[in-house]
mmCIF file with all atom_site columns, C-alpha atoms in Angstrom:
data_model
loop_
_atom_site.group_PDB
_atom_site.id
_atom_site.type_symbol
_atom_site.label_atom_id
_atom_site.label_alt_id
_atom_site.label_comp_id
_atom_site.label_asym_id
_atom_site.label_entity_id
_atom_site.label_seq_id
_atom_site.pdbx_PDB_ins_code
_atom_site.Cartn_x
_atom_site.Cartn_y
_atom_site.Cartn_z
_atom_site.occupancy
_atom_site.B_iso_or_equiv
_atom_site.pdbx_formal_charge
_atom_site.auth_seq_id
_atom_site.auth_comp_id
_atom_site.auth_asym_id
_atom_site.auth_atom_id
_atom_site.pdbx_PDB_model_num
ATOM 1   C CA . UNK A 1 1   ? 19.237  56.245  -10.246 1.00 59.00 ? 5   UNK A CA 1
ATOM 2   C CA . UNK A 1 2   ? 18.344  55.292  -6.408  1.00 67.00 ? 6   UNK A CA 1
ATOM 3   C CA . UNK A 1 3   ? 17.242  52.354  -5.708  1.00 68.00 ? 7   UNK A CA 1
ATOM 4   C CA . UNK A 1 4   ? 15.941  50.856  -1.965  1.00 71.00 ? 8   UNK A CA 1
ATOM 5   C CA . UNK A 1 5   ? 15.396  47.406  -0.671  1.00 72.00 ? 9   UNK A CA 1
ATOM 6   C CA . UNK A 1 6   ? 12.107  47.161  1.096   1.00 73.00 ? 10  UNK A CA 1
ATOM 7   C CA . UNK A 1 7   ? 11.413  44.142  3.760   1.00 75.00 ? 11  UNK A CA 1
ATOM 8   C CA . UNK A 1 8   ? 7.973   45.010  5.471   1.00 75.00 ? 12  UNK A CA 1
ATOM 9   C CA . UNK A 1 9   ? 5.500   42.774  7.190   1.00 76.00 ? 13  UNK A CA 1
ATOM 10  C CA . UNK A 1 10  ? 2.115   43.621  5.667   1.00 76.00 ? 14  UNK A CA 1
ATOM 11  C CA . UNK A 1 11  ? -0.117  40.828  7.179   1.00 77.00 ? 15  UNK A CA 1
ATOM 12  C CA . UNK A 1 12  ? -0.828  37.279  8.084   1.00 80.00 ? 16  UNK A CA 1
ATOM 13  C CA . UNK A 1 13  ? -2.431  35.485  5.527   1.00 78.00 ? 17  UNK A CA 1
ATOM 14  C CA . UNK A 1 14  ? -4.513  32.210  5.374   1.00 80.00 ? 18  UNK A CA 1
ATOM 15  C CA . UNK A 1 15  ? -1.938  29.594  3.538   1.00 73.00 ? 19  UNK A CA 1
ATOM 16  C CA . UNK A 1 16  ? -4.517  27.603  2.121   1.00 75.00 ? 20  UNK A CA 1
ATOM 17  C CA . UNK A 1 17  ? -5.696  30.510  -0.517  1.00 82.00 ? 21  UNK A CA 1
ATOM 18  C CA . UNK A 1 18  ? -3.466  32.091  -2.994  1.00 84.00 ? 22  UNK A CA 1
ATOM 19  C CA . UNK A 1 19  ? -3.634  36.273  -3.298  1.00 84.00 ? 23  UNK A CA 1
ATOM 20  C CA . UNK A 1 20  ? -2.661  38.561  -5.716  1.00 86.00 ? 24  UNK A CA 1
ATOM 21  C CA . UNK A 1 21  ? -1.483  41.982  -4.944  1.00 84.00 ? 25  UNK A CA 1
ATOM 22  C CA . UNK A 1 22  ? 0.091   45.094  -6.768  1.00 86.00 ? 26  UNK A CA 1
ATOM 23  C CA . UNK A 1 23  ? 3.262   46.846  -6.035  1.00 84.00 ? 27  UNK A CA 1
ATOM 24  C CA . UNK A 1 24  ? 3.273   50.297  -6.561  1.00 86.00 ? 28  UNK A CA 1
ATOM 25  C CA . UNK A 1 25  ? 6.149   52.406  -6.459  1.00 84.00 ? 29  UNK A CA 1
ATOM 26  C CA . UNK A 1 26  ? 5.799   56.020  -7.032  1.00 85.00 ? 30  UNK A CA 1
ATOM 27  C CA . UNK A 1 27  ? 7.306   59.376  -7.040  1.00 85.00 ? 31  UNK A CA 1
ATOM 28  C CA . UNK A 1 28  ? 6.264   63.252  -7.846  1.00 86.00 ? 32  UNK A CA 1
ATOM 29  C CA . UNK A 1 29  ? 6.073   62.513  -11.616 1.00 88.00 ? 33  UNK A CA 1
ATOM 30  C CA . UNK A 1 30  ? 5.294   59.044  -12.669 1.00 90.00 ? 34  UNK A CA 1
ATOM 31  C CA . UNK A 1 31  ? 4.329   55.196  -11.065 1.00 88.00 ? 35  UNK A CA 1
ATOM 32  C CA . UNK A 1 32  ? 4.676   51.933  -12.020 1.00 89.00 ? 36  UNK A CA 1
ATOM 33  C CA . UNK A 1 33  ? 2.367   48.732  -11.215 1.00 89.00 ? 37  UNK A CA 1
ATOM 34  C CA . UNK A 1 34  ? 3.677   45.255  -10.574 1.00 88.00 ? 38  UNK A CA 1
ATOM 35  C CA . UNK A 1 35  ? 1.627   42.851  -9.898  1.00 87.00 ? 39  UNK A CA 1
ATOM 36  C CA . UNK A 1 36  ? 2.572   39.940  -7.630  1.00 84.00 ? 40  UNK A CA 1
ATOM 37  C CA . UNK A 1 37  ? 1.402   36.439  -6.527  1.00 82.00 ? 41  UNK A CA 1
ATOM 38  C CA . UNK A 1 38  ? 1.140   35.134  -3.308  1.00 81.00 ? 42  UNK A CA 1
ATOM 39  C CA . UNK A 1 39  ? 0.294   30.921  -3.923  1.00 80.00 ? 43  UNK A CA 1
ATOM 40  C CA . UNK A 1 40  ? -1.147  28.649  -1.714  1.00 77.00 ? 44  UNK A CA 1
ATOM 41  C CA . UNK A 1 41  ? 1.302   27.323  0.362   1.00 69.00 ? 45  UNK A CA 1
ATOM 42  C CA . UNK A 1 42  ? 3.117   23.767  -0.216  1.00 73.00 ? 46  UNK A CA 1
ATOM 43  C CA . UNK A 1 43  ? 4.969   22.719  2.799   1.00 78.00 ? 47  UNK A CA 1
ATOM 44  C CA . UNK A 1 44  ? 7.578   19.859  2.564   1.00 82.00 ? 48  UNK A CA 1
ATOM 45  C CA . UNK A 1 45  ? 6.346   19.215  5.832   1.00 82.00 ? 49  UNK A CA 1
ATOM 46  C CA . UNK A 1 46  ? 3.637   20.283  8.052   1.00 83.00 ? 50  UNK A CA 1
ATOM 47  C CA . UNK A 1 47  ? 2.293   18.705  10.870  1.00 84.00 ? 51  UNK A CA 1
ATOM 48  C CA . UNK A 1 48  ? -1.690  19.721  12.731  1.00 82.00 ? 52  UNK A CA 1
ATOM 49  C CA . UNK A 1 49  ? -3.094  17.595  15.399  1.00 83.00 ? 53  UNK A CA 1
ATOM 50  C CA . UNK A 1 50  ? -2.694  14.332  14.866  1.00 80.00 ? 54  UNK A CA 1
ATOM 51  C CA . UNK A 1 51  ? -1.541  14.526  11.442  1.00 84.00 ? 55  UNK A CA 1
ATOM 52  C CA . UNK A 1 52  ? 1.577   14.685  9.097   1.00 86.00 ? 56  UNK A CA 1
ATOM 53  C CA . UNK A 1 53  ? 1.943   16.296  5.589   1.00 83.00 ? 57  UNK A CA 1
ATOM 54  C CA . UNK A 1 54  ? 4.252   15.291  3.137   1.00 84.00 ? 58  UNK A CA 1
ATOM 55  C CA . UNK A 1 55  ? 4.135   18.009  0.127   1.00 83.00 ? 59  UNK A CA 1
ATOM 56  C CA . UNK A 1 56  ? 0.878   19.591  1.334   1.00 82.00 ? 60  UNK A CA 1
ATOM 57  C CA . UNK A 1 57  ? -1.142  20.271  4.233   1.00 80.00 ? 61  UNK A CA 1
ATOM 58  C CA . UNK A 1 58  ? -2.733  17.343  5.716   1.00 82.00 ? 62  UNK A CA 1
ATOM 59  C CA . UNK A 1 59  ? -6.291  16.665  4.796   1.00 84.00 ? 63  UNK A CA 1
ATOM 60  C CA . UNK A 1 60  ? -6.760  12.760  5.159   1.00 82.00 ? 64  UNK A CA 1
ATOM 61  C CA . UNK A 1 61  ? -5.884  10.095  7.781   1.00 79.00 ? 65  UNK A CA 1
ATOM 62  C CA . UNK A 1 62  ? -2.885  10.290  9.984   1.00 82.00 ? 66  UNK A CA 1
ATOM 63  C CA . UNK A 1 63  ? -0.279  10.443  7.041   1.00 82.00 ? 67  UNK A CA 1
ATOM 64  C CA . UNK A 1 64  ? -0.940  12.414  3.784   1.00 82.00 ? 68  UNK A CA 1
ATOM 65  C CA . UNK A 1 65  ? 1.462   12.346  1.069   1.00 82.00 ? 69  UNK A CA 1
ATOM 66  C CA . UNK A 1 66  ? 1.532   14.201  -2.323  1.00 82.00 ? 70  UNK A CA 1
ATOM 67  C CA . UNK A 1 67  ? 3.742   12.657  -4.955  1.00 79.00 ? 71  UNK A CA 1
ATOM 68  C CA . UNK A 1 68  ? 5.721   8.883   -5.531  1.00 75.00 ? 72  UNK A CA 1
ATOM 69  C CA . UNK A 1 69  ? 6.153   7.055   -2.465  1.00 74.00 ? 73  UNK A CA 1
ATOM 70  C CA . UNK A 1 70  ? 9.864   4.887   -2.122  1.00 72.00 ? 74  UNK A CA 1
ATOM 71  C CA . UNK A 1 71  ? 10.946  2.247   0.264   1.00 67.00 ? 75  UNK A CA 1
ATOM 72  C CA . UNK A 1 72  ? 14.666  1.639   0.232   1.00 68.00 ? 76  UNK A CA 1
ATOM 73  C CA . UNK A 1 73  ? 14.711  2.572   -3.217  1.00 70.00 ? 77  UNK A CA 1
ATOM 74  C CA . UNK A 1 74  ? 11.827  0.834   -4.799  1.00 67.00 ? 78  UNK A CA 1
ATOM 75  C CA . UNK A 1 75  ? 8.993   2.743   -5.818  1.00 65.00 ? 79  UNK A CA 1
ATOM 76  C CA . UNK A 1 76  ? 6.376   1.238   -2.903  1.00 63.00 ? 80  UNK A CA 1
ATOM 77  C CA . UNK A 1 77  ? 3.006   4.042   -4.071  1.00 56.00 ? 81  UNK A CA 1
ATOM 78  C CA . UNK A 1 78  ? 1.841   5.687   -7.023  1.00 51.00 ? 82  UNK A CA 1
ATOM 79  C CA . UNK A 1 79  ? -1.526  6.763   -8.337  1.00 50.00 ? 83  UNK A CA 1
ATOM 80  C CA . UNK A 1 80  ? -1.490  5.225   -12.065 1.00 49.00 ? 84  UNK A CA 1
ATOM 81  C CA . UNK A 1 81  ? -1.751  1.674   -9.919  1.00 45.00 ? 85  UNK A CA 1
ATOM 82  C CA . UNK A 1 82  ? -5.177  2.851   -9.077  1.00 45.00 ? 86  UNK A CA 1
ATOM 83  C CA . UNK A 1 83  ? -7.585  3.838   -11.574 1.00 43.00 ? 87  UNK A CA 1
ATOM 84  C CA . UNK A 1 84  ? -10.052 6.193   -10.773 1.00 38.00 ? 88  UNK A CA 1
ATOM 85  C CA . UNK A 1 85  ? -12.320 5.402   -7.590  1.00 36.00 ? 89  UNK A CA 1
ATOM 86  C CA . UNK A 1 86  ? -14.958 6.993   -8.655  1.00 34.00 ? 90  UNK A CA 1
ATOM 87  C CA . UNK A 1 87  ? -16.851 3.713   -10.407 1.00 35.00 ? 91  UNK A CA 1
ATOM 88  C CA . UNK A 1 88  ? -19.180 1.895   -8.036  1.00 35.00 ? 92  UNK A CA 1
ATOM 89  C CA . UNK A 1 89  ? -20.853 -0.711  -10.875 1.00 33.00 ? 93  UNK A CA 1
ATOM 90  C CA . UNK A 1 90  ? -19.186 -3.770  -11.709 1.00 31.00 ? 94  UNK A CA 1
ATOM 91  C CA . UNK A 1 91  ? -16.605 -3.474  -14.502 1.00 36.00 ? 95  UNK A CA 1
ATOM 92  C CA . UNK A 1 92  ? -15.515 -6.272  -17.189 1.00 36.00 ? 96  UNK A CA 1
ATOM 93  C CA . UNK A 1 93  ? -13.165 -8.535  -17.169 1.00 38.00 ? 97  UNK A CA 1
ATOM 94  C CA . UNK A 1 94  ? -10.387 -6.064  -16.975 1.00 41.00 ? 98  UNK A CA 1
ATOM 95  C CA . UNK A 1 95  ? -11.722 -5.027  -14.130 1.00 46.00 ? 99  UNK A CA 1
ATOM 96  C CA . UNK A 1 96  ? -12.393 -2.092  -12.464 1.00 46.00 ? 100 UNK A CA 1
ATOM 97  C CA . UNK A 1 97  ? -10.800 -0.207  -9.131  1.00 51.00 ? 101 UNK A CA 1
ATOM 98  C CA . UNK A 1 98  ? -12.480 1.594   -6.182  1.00 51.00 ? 102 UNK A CA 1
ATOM 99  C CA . UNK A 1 99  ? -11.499 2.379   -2.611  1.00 51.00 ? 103 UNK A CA 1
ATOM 100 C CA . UNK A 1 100 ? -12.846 0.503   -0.014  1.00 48.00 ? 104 UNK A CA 1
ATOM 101 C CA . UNK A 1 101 ? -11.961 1.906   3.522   1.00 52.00 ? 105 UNK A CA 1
ATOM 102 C CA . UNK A 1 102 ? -8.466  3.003   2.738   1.00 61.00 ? 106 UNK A CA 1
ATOM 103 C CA . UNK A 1 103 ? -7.882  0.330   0.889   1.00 73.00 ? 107 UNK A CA 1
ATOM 104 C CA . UNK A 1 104 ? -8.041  -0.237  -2.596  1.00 80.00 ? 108 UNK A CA 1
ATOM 105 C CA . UNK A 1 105 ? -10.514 -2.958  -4.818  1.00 79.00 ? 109 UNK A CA 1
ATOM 106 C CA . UNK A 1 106 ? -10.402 -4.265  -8.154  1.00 85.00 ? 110 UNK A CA 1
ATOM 107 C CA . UNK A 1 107 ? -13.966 -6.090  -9.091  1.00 85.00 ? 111 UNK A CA 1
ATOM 108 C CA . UNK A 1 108 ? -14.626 -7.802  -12.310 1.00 88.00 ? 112 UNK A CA 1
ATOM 109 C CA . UNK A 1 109 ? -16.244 -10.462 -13.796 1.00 89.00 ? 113 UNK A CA 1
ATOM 110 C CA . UNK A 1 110 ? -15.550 -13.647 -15.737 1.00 90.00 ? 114 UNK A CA 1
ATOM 111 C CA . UNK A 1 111 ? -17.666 -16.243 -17.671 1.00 89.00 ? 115 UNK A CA 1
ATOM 112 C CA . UNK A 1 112 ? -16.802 -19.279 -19.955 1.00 88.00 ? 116 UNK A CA 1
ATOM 113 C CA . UNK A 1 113 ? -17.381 -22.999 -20.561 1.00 86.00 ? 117 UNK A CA 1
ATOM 114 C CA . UNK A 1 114 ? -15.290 -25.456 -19.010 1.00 85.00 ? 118 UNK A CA 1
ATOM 115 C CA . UNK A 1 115 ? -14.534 -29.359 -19.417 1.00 83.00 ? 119 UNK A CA 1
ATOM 116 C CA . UNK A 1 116 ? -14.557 -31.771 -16.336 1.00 81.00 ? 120 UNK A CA 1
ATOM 117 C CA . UNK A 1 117 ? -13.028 -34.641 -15.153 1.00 79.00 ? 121 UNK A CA 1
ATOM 118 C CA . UNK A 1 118 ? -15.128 -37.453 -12.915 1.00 71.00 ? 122 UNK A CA 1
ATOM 119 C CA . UNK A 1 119 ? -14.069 -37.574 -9.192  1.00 63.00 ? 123 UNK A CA 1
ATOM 120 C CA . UNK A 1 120 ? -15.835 -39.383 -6.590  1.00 64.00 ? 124 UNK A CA 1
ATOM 121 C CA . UNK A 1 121 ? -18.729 -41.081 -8.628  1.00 66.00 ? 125 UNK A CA 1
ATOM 122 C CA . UNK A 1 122 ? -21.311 -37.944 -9.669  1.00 71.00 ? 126 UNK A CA 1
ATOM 123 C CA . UNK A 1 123 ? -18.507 -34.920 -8.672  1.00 76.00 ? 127 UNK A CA 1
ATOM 124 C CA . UNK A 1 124 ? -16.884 -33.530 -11.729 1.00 79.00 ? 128 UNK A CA 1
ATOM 125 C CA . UNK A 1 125 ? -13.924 -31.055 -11.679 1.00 81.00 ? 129 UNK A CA 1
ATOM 126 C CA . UNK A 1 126 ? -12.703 -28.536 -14.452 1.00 85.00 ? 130 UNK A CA 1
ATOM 127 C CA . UNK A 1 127 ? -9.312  -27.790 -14.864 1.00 86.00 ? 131 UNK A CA 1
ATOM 128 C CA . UNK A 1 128 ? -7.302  -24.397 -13.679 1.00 91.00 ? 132 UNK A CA 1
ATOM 129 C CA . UNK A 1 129 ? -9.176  -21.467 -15.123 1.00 92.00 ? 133 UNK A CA 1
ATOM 130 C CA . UNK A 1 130 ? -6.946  -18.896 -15.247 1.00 94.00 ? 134 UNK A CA 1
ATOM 131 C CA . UNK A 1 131 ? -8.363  -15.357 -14.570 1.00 93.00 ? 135 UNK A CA 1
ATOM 132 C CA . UNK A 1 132 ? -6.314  -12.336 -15.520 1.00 93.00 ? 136 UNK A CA 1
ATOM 133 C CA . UNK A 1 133 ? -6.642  -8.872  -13.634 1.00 91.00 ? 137 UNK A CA 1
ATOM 134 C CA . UNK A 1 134 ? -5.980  -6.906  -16.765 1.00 89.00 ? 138 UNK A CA 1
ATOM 135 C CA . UNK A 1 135 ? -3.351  -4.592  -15.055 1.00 88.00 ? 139 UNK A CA 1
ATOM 136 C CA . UNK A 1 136 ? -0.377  -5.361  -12.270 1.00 89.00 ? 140 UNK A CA 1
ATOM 137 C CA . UNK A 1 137 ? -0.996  -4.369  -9.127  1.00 88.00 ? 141 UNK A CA 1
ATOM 138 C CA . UNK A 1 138 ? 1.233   -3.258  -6.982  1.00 86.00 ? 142 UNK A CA 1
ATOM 139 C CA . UNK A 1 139 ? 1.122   -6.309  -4.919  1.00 84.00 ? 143 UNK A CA 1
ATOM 140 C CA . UNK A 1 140 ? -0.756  -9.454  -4.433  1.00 89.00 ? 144 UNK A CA 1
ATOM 141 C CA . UNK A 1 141 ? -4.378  -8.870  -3.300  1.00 89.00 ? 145 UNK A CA 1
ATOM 142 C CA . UNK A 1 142 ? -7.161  -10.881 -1.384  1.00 88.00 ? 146 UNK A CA 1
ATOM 143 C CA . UNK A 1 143 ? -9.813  -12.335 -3.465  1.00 89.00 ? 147 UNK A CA 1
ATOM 144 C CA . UNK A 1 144 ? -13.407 -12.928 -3.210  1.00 86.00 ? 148 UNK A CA 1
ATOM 145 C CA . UNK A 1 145 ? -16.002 -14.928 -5.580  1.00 86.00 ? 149 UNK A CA 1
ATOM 146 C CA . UNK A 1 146 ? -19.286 -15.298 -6.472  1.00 84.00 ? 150 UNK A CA 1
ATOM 147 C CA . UNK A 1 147 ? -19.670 -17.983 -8.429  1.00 80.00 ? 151 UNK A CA 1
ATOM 148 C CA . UNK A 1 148 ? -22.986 -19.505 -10.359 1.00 80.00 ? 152 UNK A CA 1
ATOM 149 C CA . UNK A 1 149 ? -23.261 -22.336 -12.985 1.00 78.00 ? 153 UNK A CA 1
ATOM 150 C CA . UNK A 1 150 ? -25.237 -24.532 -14.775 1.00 72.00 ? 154 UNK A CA 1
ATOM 151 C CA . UNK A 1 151 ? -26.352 -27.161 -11.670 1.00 69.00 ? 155 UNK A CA 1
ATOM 152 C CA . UNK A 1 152 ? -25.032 -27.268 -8.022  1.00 72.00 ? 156 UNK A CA 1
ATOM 153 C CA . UNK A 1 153 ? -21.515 -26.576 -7.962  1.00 76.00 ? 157 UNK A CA 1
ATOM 154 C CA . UNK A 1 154 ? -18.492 -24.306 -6.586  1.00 80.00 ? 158 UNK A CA 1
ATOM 155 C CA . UNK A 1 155 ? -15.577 -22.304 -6.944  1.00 84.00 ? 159 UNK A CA 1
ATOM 156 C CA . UNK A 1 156 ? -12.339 -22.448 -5.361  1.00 88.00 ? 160 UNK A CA 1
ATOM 157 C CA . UNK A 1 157 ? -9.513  -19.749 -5.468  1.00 90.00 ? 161 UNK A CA 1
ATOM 158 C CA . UNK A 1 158 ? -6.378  -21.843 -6.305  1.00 92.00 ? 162 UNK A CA 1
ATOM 159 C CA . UNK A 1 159 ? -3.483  -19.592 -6.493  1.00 93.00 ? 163 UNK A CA 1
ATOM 160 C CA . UNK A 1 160 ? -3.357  -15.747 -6.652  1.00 93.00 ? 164 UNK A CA 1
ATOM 161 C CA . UNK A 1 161 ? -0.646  -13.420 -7.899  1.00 93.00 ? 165 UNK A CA 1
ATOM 162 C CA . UNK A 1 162 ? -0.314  -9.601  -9.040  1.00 92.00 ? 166 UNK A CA 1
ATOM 163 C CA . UNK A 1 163 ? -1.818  -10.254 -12.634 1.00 93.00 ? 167 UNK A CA 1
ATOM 164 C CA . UNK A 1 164 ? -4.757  -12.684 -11.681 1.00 93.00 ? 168 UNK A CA 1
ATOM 165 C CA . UNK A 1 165 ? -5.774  -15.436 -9.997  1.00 94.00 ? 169 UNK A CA 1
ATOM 166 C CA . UNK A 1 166 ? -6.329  -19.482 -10.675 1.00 94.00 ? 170 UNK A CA 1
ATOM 167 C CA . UNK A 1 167 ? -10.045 -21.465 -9.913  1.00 92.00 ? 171 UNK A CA 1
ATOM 168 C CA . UNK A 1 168 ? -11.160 -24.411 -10.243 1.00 89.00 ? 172 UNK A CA 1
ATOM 169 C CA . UNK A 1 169 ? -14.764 -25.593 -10.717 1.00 86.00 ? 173 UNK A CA 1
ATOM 170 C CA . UNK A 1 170 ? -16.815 -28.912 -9.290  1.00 82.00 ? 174 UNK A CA 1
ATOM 171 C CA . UNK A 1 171 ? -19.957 -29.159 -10.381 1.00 78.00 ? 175 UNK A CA 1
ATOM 172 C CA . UNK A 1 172 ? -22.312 -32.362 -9.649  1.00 74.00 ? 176 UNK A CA 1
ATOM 173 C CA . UNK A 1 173 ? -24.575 -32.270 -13.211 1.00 69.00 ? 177 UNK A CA 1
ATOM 174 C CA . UNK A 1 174 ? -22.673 -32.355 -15.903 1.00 62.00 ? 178 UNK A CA 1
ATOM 175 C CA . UNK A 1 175 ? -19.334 -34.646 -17.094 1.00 61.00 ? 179 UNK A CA 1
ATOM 176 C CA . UNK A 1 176 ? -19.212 -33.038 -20.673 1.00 71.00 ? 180 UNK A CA 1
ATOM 177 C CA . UNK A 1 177 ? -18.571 -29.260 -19.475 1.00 75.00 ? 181 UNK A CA 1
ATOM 178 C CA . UNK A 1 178 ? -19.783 -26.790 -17.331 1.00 80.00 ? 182 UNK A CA 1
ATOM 179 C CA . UNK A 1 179 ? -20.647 -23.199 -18.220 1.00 83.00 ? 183 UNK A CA 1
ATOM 180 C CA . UNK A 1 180 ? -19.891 -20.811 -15.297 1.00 84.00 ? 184 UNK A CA 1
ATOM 181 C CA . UNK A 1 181 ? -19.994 -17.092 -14.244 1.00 87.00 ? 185 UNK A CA 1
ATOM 182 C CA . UNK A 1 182 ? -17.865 -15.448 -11.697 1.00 88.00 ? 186 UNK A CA 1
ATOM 183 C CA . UNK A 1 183 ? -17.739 -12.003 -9.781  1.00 88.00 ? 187 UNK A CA 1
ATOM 184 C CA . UNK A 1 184 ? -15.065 -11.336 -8.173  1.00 88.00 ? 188 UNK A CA 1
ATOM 185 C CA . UNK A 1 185 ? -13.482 -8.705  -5.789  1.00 86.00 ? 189 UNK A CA 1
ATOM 186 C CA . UNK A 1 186 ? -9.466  -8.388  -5.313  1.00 87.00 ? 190 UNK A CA 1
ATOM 187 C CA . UNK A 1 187 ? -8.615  -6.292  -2.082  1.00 85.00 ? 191 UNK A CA 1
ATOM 188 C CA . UNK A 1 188 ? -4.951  -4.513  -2.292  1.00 82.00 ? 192 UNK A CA 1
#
């Protein structure tokens, strides 16, 4: 048996498409096929103009990664924080995530009836309404309202954390309870 190592360059190919090919090694009585993949290629780093690839070409923005991202140990990135982007209608009370600009939004809405307290002679306030994200993001967000109710009133944003956010309701109609409705948008 003879055997012979063969190292040839047989082209330059593009290395974001995969190719298949067949080896064929013959003599004066028989042949044999082998067929053979060339894949698309997945740098562990690649840099174009102006842009840096971490696990794959770049594609997006000045820094594209493929995979976990880790700060000092702690995971700081990952894709099961943000649910599919694809949504563009308001979502429930769960909520429901989109990108915005590089960034990333959860919208939702809320609704309920809540008791007041008299302040200031024909101002009533509710107590803390607690309003729950229905997920953890990754870390605390910006958030927006849109409030309406039954007479003139308004919303204010108390406290905010990773799993929701606190209001509060005034409302200048009714001392027995208020029934309110609230949109809102958390930027992350």
């Amino acid at each position: 048996m003879y055997s012979r190592k063969i190292n040839a360059n047989i082209g330059n190919f593009d290395i974001s498409a995969s190719f298949n090919f067949e080896i064929v090694a013959s003599d004066y009585y028989t042949a044999t096929t082998q067929p053979a993949l060339l894949p698309t290629a997945k740098p562990v780093f690649s840099i174009r103009d102006g842009q840096i690839g971490i696990n794959k070409i770049p594609e997006n923005g000045a820094l594209d990664v493929s995979g976990d991202v880790y700060v000092s140990g702690a995971k700081a990135y990952n894709d099961s924080y943000h649910p599919s982007a694809d949504s563009a209608s308001y979502a429930s009370s769960a909520g429901d995530a989109a990108a915005l600009g590089g960034l990333r939004m959860l919208k939702g809405t809320s609704n309920g009836i809540a008791a007041t307290t008299t302040a200031y002679g024909s101002l009533y306030y509710s107590g803390n309404i607690n309003i729950s994200f229905g997920t953890t993001l990754p870390w605390t967000p910006i958030v927006t309202t849109a409030f309406n109710t039954n007479g003139f009133g308004f919303c204010v944003v108390k406290s905010v954390s990773t799993t929701g956010f606190t209001i509060q309701i005034s409302n200048a109609v009714s001392s027995s309870g208020v029934n309110w409705g609230l949109y809102y948008i958390a930027v992350y």
